Coordinates of C-alpha atoms in Angstrom, one line a residue:
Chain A
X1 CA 19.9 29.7 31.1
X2 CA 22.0 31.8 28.9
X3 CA 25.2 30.6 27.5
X4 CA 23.8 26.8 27.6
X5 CA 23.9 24.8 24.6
X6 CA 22.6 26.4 21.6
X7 CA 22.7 29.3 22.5
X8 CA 25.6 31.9 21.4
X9 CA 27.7 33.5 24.6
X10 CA 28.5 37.4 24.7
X11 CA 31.5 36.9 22.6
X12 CA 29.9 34.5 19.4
X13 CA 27.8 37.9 19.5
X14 CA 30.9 39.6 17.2
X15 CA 31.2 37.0 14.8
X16 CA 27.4 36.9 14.4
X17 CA 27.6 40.4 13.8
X18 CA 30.2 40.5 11.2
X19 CA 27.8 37.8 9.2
X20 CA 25.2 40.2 9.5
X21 CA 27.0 42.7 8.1
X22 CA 28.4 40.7 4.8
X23 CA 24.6 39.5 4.5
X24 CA 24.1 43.1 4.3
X25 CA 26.0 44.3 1.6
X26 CA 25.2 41.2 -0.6
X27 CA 21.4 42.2 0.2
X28 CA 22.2 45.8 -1.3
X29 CA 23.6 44.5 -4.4
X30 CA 21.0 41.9 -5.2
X31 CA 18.4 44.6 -4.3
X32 CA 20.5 47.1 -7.0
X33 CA 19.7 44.4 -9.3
X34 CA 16.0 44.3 -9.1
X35 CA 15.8 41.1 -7.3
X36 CA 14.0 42.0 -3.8
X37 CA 13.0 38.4 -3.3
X38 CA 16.2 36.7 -3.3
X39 CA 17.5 39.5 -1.1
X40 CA 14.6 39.0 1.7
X41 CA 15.3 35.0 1.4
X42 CA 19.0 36.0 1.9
X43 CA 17.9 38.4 5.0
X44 CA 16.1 35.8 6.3
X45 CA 18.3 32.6 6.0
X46 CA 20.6 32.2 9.2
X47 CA 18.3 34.7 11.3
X48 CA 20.3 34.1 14.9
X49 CA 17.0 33.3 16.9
X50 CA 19.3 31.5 19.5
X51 CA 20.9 34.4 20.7
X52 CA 19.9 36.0 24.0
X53 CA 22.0 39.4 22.4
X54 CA 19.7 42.6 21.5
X55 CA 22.5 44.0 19.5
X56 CA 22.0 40.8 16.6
X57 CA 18.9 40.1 16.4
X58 CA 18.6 44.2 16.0
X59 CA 21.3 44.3 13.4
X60 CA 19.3 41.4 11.3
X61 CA 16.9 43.4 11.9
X62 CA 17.4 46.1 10.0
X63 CA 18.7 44.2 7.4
X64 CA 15.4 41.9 7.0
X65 CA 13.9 45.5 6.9
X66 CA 15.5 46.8 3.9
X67 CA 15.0 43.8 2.1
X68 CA 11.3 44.0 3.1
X69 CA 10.6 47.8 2.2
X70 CA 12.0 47.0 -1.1
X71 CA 9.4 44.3 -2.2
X72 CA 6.3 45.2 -4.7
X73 CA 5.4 42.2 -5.3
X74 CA 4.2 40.1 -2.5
X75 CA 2.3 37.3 -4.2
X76 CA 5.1 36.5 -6.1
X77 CA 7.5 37.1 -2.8
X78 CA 5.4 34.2 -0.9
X79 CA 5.5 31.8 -3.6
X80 CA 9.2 32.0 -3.9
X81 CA 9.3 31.8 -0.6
X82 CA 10.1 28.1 1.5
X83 CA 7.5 27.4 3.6
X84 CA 9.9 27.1 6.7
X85 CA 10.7 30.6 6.3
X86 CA 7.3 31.5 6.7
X87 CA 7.3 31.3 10.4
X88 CA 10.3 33.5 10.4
X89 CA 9.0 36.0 8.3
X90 CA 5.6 36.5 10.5
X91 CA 7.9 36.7 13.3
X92 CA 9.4 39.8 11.5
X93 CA 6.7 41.4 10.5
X94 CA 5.4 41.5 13.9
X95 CA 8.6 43.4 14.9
X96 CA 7.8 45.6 12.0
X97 CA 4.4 46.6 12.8
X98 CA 5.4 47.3 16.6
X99 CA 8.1 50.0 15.5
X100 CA 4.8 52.4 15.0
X101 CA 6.2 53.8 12.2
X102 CA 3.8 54.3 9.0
X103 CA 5.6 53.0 5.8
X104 CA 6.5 50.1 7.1
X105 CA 3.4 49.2 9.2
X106 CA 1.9 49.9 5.8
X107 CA 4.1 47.3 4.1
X108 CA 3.9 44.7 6.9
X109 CA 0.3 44.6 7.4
X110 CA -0.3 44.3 3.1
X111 CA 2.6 41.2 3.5
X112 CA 0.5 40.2 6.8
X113 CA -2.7 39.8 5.1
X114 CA -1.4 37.6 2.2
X115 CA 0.6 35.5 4.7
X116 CA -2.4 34.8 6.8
X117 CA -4.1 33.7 3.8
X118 CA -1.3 30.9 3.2
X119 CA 0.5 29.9 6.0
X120 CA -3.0 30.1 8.7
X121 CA -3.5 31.4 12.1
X122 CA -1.6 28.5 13.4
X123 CA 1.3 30.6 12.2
X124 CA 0.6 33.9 13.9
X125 CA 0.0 31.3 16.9
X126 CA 3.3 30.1 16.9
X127 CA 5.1 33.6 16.5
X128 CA 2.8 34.8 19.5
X129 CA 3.8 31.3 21.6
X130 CA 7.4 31.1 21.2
X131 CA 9.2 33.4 23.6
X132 CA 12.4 31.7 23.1
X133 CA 13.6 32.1 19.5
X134 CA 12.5 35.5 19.4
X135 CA 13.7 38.0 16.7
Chain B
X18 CA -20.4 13.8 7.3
X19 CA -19.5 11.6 9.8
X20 CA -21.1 12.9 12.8
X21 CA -23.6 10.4 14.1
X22 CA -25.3 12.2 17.0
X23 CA -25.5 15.2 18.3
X24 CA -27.0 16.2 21.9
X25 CA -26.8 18.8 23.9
X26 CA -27.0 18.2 27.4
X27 CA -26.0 21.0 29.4
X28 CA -25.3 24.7 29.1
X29 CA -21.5 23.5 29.1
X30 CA -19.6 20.3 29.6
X31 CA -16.3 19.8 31.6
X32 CA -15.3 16.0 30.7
X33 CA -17.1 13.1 29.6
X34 CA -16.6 9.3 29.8
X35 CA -19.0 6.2 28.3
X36 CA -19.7 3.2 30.0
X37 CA -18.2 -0.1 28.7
X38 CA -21.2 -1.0 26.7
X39 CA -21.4 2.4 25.5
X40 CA -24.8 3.1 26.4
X41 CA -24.3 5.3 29.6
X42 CA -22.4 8.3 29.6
X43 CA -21.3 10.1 32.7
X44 CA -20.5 14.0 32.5
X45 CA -19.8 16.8 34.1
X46 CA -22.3 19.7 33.8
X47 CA -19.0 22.4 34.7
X48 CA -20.7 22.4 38.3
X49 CA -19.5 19.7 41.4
X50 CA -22.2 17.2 40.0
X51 CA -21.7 14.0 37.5
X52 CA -24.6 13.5 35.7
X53 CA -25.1 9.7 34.2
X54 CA -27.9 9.6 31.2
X55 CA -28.6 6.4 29.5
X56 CA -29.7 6.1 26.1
X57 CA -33.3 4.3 25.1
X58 CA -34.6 4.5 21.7
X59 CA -34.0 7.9 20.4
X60 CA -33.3 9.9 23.4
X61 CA -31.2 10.2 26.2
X62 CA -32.3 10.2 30.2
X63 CA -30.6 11.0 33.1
X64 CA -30.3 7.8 35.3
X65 CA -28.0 9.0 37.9
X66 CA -26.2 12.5 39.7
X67 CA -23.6 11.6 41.3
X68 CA -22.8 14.5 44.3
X69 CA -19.8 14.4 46.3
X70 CA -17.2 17.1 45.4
X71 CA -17.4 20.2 46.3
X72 CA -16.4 22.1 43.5
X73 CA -15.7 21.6 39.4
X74 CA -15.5 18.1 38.6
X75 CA -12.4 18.2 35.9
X76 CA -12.0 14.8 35.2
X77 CA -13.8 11.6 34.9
X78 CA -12.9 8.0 33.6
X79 CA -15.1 4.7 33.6
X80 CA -12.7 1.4 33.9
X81 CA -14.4 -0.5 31.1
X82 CA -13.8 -4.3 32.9
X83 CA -14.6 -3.2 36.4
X84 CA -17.2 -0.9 35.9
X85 CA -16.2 2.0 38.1
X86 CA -15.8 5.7 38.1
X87 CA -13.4 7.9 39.1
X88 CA -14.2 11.4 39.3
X89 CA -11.6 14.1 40.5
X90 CA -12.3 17.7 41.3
X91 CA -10.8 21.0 41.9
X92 CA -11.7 20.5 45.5
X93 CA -8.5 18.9 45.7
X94 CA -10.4 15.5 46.2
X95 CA -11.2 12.2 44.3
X96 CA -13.6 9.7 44.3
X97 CA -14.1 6.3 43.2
X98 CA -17.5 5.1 42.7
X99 CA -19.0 1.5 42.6
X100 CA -22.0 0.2 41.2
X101 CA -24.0 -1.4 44.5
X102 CA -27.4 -2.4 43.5
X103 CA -28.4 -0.1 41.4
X104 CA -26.9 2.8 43.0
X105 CA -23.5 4.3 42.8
X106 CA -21.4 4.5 46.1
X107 CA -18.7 6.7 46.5
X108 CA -15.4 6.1 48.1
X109 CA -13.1 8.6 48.9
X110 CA -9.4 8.4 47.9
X111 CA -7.3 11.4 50.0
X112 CA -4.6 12.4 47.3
X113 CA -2.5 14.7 49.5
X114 CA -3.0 17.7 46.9
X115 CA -2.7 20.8 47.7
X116 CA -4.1 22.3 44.6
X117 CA -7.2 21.1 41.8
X118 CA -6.8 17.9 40.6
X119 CA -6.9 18.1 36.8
X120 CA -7.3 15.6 34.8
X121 CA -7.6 11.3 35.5
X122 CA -7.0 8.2 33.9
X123 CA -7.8 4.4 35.0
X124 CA -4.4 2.6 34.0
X125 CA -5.3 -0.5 31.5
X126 CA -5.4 -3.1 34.1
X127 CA -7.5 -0.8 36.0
X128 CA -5.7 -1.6 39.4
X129 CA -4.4 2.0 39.3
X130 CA -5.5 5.6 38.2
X131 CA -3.3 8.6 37.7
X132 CA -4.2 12.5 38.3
X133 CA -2.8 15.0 37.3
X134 CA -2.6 18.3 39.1
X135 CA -2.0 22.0 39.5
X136 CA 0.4 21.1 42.4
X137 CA 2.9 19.9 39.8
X138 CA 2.2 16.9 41.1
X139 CA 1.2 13.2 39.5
X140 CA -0.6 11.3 41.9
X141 CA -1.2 7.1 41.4
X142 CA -3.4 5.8 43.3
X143 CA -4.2 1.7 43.4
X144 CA -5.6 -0.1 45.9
X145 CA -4.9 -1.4 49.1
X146 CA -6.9 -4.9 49.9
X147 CA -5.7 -4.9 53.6
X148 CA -7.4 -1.4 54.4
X149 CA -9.9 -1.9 51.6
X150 CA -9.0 1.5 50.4
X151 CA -7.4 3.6 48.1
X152 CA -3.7 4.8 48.7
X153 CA -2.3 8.1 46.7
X154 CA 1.7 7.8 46.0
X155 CA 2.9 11.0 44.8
X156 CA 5.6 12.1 42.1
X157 CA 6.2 14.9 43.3
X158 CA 9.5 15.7 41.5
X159 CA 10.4 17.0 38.1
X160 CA 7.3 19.1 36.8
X161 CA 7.8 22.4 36.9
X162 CA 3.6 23.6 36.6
X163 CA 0.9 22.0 36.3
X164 CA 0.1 18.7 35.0
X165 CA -2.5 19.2 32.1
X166 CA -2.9 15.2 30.8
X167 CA -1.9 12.1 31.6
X168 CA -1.8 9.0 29.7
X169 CA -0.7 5.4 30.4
X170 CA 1.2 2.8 28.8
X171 CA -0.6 -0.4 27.9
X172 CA 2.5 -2.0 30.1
X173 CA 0.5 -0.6 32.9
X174 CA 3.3 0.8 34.5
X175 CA 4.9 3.9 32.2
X176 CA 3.0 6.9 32.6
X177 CA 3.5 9.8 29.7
X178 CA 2.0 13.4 31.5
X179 CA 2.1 16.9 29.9
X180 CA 2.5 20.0 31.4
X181 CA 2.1 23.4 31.4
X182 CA 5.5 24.1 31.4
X183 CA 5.9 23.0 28.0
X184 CA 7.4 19.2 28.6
X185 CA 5.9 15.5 27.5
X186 CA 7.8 13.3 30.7
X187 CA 7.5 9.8 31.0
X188 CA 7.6 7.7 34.4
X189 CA 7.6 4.9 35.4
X190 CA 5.2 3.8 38.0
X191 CA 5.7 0.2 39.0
X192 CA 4.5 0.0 42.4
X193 CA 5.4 -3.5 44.9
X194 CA 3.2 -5.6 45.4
X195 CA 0.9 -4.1 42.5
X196 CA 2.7 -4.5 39.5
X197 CA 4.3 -7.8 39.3
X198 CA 8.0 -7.7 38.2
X199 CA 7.4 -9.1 34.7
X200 CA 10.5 -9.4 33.0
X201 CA 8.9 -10.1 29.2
X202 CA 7.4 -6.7 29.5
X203 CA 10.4 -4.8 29.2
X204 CA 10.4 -2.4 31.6
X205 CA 13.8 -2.0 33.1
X206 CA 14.4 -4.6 36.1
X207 CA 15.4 -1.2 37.7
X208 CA 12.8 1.2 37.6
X209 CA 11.3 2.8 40.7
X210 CA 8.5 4.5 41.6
X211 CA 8.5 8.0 40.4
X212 CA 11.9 7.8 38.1
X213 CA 11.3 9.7 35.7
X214 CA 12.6 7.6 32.0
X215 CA 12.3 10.7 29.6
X216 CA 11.8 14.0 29.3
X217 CA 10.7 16.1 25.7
X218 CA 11.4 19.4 25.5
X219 CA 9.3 19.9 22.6
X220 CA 7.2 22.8 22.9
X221 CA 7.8 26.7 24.3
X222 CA 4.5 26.5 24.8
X223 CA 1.7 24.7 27.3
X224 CA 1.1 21.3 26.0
X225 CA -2.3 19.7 26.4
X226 CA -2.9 15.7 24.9
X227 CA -0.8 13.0 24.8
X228 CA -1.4 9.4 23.9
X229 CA 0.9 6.2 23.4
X230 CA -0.6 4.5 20.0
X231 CA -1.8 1.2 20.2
X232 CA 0.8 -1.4 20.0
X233 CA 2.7 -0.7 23.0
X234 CA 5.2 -3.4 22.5
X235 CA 6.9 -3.8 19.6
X236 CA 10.1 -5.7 20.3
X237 CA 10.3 -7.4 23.8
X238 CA 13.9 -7.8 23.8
X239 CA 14.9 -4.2 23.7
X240 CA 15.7 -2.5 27.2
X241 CA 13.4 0.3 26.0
X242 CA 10.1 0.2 24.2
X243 CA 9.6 1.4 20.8
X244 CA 6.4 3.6 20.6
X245 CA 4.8 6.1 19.0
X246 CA 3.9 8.7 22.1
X247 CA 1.9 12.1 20.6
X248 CA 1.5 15.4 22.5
X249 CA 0.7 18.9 21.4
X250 CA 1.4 22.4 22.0
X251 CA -0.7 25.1 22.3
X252 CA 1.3 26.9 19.8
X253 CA -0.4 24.9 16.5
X254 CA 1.8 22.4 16.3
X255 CA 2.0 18.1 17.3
X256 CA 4.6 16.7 18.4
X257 CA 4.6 12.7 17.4
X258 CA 7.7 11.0 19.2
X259 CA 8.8 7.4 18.1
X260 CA 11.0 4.9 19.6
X261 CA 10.7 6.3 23.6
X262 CA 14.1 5.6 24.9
X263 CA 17.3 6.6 25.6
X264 CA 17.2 8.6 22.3
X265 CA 14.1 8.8 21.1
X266 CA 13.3 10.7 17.4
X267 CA 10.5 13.6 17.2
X268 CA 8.4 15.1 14.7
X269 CA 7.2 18.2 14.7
X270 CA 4.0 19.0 12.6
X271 CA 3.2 22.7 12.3
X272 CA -0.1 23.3 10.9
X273 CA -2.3 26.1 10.0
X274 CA -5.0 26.5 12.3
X275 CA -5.9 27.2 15.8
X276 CA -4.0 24.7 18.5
X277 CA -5.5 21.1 19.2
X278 CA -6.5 19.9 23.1
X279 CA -6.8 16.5 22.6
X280 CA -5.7 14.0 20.9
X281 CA -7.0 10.2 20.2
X282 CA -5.0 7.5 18.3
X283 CA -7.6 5.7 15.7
X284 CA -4.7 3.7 14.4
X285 CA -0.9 2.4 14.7
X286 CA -1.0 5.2 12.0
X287 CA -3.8 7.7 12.6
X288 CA -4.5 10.3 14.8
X289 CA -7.6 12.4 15.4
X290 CA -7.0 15.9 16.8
X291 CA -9.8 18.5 18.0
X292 CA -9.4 21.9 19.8
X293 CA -10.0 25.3 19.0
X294 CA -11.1 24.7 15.4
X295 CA -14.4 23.2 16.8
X296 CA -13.3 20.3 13.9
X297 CA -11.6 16.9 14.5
X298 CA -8.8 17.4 12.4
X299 CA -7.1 14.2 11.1
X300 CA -3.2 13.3 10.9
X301 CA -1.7 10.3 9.2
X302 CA 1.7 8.7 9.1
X303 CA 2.7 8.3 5.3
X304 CA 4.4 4.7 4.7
X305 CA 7.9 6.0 6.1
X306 CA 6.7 7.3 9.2
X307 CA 6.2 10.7 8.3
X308 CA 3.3 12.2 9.5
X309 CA 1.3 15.1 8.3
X310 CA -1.8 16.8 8.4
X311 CA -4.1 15.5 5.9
X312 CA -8.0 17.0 6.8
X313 CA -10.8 18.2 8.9
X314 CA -13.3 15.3 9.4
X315 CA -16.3 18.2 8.5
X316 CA -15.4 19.3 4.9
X317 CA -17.5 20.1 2.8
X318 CA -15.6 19.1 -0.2
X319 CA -13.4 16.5 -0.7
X320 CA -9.5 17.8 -0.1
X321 CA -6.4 16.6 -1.7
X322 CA -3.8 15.2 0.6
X323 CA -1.4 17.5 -0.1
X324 CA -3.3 20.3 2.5
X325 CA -0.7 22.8 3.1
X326 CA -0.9 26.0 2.1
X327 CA -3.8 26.3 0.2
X328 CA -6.9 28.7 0.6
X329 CA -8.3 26.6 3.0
X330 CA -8.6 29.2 5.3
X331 CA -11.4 30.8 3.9
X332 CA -13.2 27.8 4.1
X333 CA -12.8 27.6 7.6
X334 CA -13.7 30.9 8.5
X335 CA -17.5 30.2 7.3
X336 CA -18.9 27.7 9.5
X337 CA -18.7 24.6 7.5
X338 CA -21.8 22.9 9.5
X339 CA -21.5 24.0 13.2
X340 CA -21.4 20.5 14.6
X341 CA -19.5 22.3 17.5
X342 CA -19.3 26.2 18.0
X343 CA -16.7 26.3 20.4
X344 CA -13.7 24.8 21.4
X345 CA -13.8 21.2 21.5
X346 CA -12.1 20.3 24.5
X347 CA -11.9 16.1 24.7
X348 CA -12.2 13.5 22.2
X349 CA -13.0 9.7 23.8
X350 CA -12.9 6.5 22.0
X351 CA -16.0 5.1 21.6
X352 CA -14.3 1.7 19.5
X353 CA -15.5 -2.0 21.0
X354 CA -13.1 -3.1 23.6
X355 CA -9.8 -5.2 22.0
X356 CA -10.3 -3.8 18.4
X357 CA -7.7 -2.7 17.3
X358 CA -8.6 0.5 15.2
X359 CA -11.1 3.2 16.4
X360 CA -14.1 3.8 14.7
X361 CA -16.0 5.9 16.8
X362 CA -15.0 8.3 19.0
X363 CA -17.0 11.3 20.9
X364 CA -16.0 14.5 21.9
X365 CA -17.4 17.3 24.1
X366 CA -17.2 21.2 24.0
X367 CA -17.2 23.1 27.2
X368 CA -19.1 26.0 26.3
X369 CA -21.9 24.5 24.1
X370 CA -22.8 21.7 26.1
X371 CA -23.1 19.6 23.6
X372 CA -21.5 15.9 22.9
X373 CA -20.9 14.7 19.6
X374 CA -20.6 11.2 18.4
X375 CA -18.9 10.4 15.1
X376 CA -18.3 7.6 13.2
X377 CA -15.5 6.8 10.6
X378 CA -17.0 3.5 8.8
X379 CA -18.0 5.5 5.7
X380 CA -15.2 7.5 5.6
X381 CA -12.5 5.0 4.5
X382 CA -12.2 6.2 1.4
X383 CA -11.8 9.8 1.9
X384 CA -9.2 9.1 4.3
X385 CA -7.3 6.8 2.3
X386 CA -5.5 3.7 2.8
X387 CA -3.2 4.8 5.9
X388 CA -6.7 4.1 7.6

């Protein structure tokens, strides 16, 4: 099934990474100007779900990371948010909480409980159901 | 609340159908029995036990002009059973399965009934007046696991199935000398038995219901049929696809709670789902076609239309009323034959034995006008 229609071949994998990495930078400088939420909606916008590649969907990893570690307020963070991002963002913070490590299953599981209280279980359903877009 | 009647019948309940008057209901006590009860003045009795199969009985369906059931099992068999004097007389039909039949359907004329199966197979079987019995053709093609639900066209001849694999498919099953070659239907003058019309990919994940709504036909002179076909995931979401054809348009509705297992059309424009909530959940198509959640049937208080992201969930954690503890697993109409809308339907839960009857005549307001 890999390189069928929609989804991005070995070589698409450079260009998505180059994205990645100006999506990166202009995440640091919104989050040097105190503005965490429009850097995790940045981080999150154009996630490559279609690829089958480990090396992208790592590399907006990290970046949906930074952007995550850096917010305070999540309230305010999930009512800026779309609700199509939602999804997404579960999806993530699933990623987060399997990398074991303490701050940032700390952080995931506070941004976890508030998105539950929102978006549902059907959410958490859909991010444990769909083993194609993956993240 | 809308829930008429509540009985529990059983320790658990595999699939239910009503009579055509509505006033017997046949079941499946999750063992290789049907059990028929009939209702008099307040309470229920058991007229009947039908015992054939040898193992679960997983689907059931009761033609509602020719009075007869079909029952299919995981024994790999089916039977169809006739009402003679009083007592109900089974008749074998040999699918050719090699796995549990799953689920059944009597097609709207009621010369033919589709199961579906675990051997990724669909099998039709209609009548044969010669032999006086029942054949099994079987579309054997295409599905790639097994066949969950099945659902007929009112044309009486396309069949929409889902599957575990994650696909809504559509085929056509015009058999000779069954179906009569009627060119105001619509179908195309060259579909064969088993062709398959359409296939969804909708879902990643196993989908369970589908229905066609109620108007089958919209506009005879098209080559293909515009309808409004439904089917849902197990991953939360329903999938409602209009205009079945060579391009047909779908939309997706995620919503918040635990996935639906069955779905009933009450209207051109409304849709009842029930499943792992334990509460019919109801969905309705706004005046451009697009459809959306809008409530549970059991609320406690009255909810805005606008039902997305609110803290409903906390409401649904505390059992609003327990109608149904557990997973409701199929929802039947219960409406008088040729009306067009559903006002009753029933639905049954697997592990509390219990079937529910509810009606929606009070309700019109709280739904809104869609209804």
């Amino acid at each position: 099934m890999a390189g069928a229609g929609g989804f991005v071949e070995a070589d698409n994998a450079e260009a998505i990474i180059a994205r990645i990495e100006t999506k990166s930078s202009k995440i640091e400088s919104l989050l040097k100007q105190y503005k965490p939420v429009e850097a995790l909606k940045t981080a999150l916008e154009g996630s490559p779900p279609k690829t089958l590649d480990e090396r992208c969907k790592s590399a907006n990893w990290i970046v949906v990371h930074r952007a995550l570690m850096a917010i305070k307020d999540i309230e305010g963070m999930l009512n800026a948010l779309d609700v199509e991002y939602y999804d997404i963002l579960m999806k993530y913070l699933y990623r987060g909480l399997s990398t074991g490590d303490r701050p940032t299953c700390d952080q995931c599981l506070k941004i976890h409980e508030k998105l539950t209280d929102r978006a549902g279980l059907g959410c958490i359903l859909r991010c444990l159901t769909d083993t194609i877009n993956t993240v | 609340m809308a829930v008429v009647d509540v009985h529990r019948f059983a320790e658990s309940i595999t699939c239910h159908a009503w009579s055509p008057d509505h006033s017997m209901f046949a079941f499946c006590p999750n063992n290789n029995e049907v059990h028929i009860y009939k209702s008099s003045q307040d309470h229920w009795e058991m007229l009947h036990v039908l015992e054939k199969h040898d193992q679960i009985v997983s689907g059931i369906d009761w033609s509602s002009k020719s009075n007869k059931i079909v029952t299919v099992s995981h024994d790999r068999n089916s039977y169809v059973w006739s009402l003679e004097g009083g007592e109900w007389v089974p008749t074998l039909v040999i699918l050719r399965l090699n796995r549990a039949a799953l689920c059944v359907q009597w097609s709207p004329k009621e010369n033919k009934f589709a199961v579906g199966s675990g051997a990724k197979t669909v099998c039709i079987c209609y009548y044969e007046q010669e032999n006086n019995w029942w054949v099994s053709k079987l579309i054997r093609k295409r599905h790639e696991s097994s066949v969950t639900n099945v659902a007929w066209h009112p044309n009486n001849v396309l069949l929409a199935t889902t599957s575990t694999d994650g696909k809504c498919r559509v085929f056509s099953t015009f058999i000779k000398g069954v179906d009569t070659k009627d060119s105001k239907a619509g179908s195309p003058a060259e579909s064969k038995f088993g062709e398959q019309i359409l296939q969804l990919d909708l879902s990643y994940s196993w989908a369970f219901g589908v229905k066609w709504s109620p108007n089958g036909f919209y506009n005879t002179l098209s080559h293909f049929l515009r309808i409004c076909n439904l089917c849902i995931g197990h991953s939360s979401m329903i999938y409602f696809v209009d205009d079945v054809g060579p391009s047909p348009l779908a939309q997706s509705v995620a919503f918040r709670d635990l996935p639906l297992r069955d779905v009933l059309f009450i209207s051109e424009k409304m849709v009842i789902g029930v499943g792992y909530d334990s509460n019919p959940m109801i969905f309705a198509a706004d005046d451009t076609g697009i459809w959306s959640f809008i409530k549970y049937i059991g609320e406690k208080k009255a909810e805005s239309s606008s039902a997305s992201y609110s803290s409903q969930f906390s409401e649904a954690f505390t059992k609003f009323y327990g109608v149904h503890d557990n997973c409701i697993n199929s929802i039947v109409s219960l409406s008088k034959a040729g009306s067009p809308k559903v006002m009753r339907f029933s639905t049954s839960v697997r592990l509390d034995g219990k079937i529910a009857i509810w009606d929606l005549g009070n309700m019109q307001e709280e739904i809104g006008h869609q209804f």
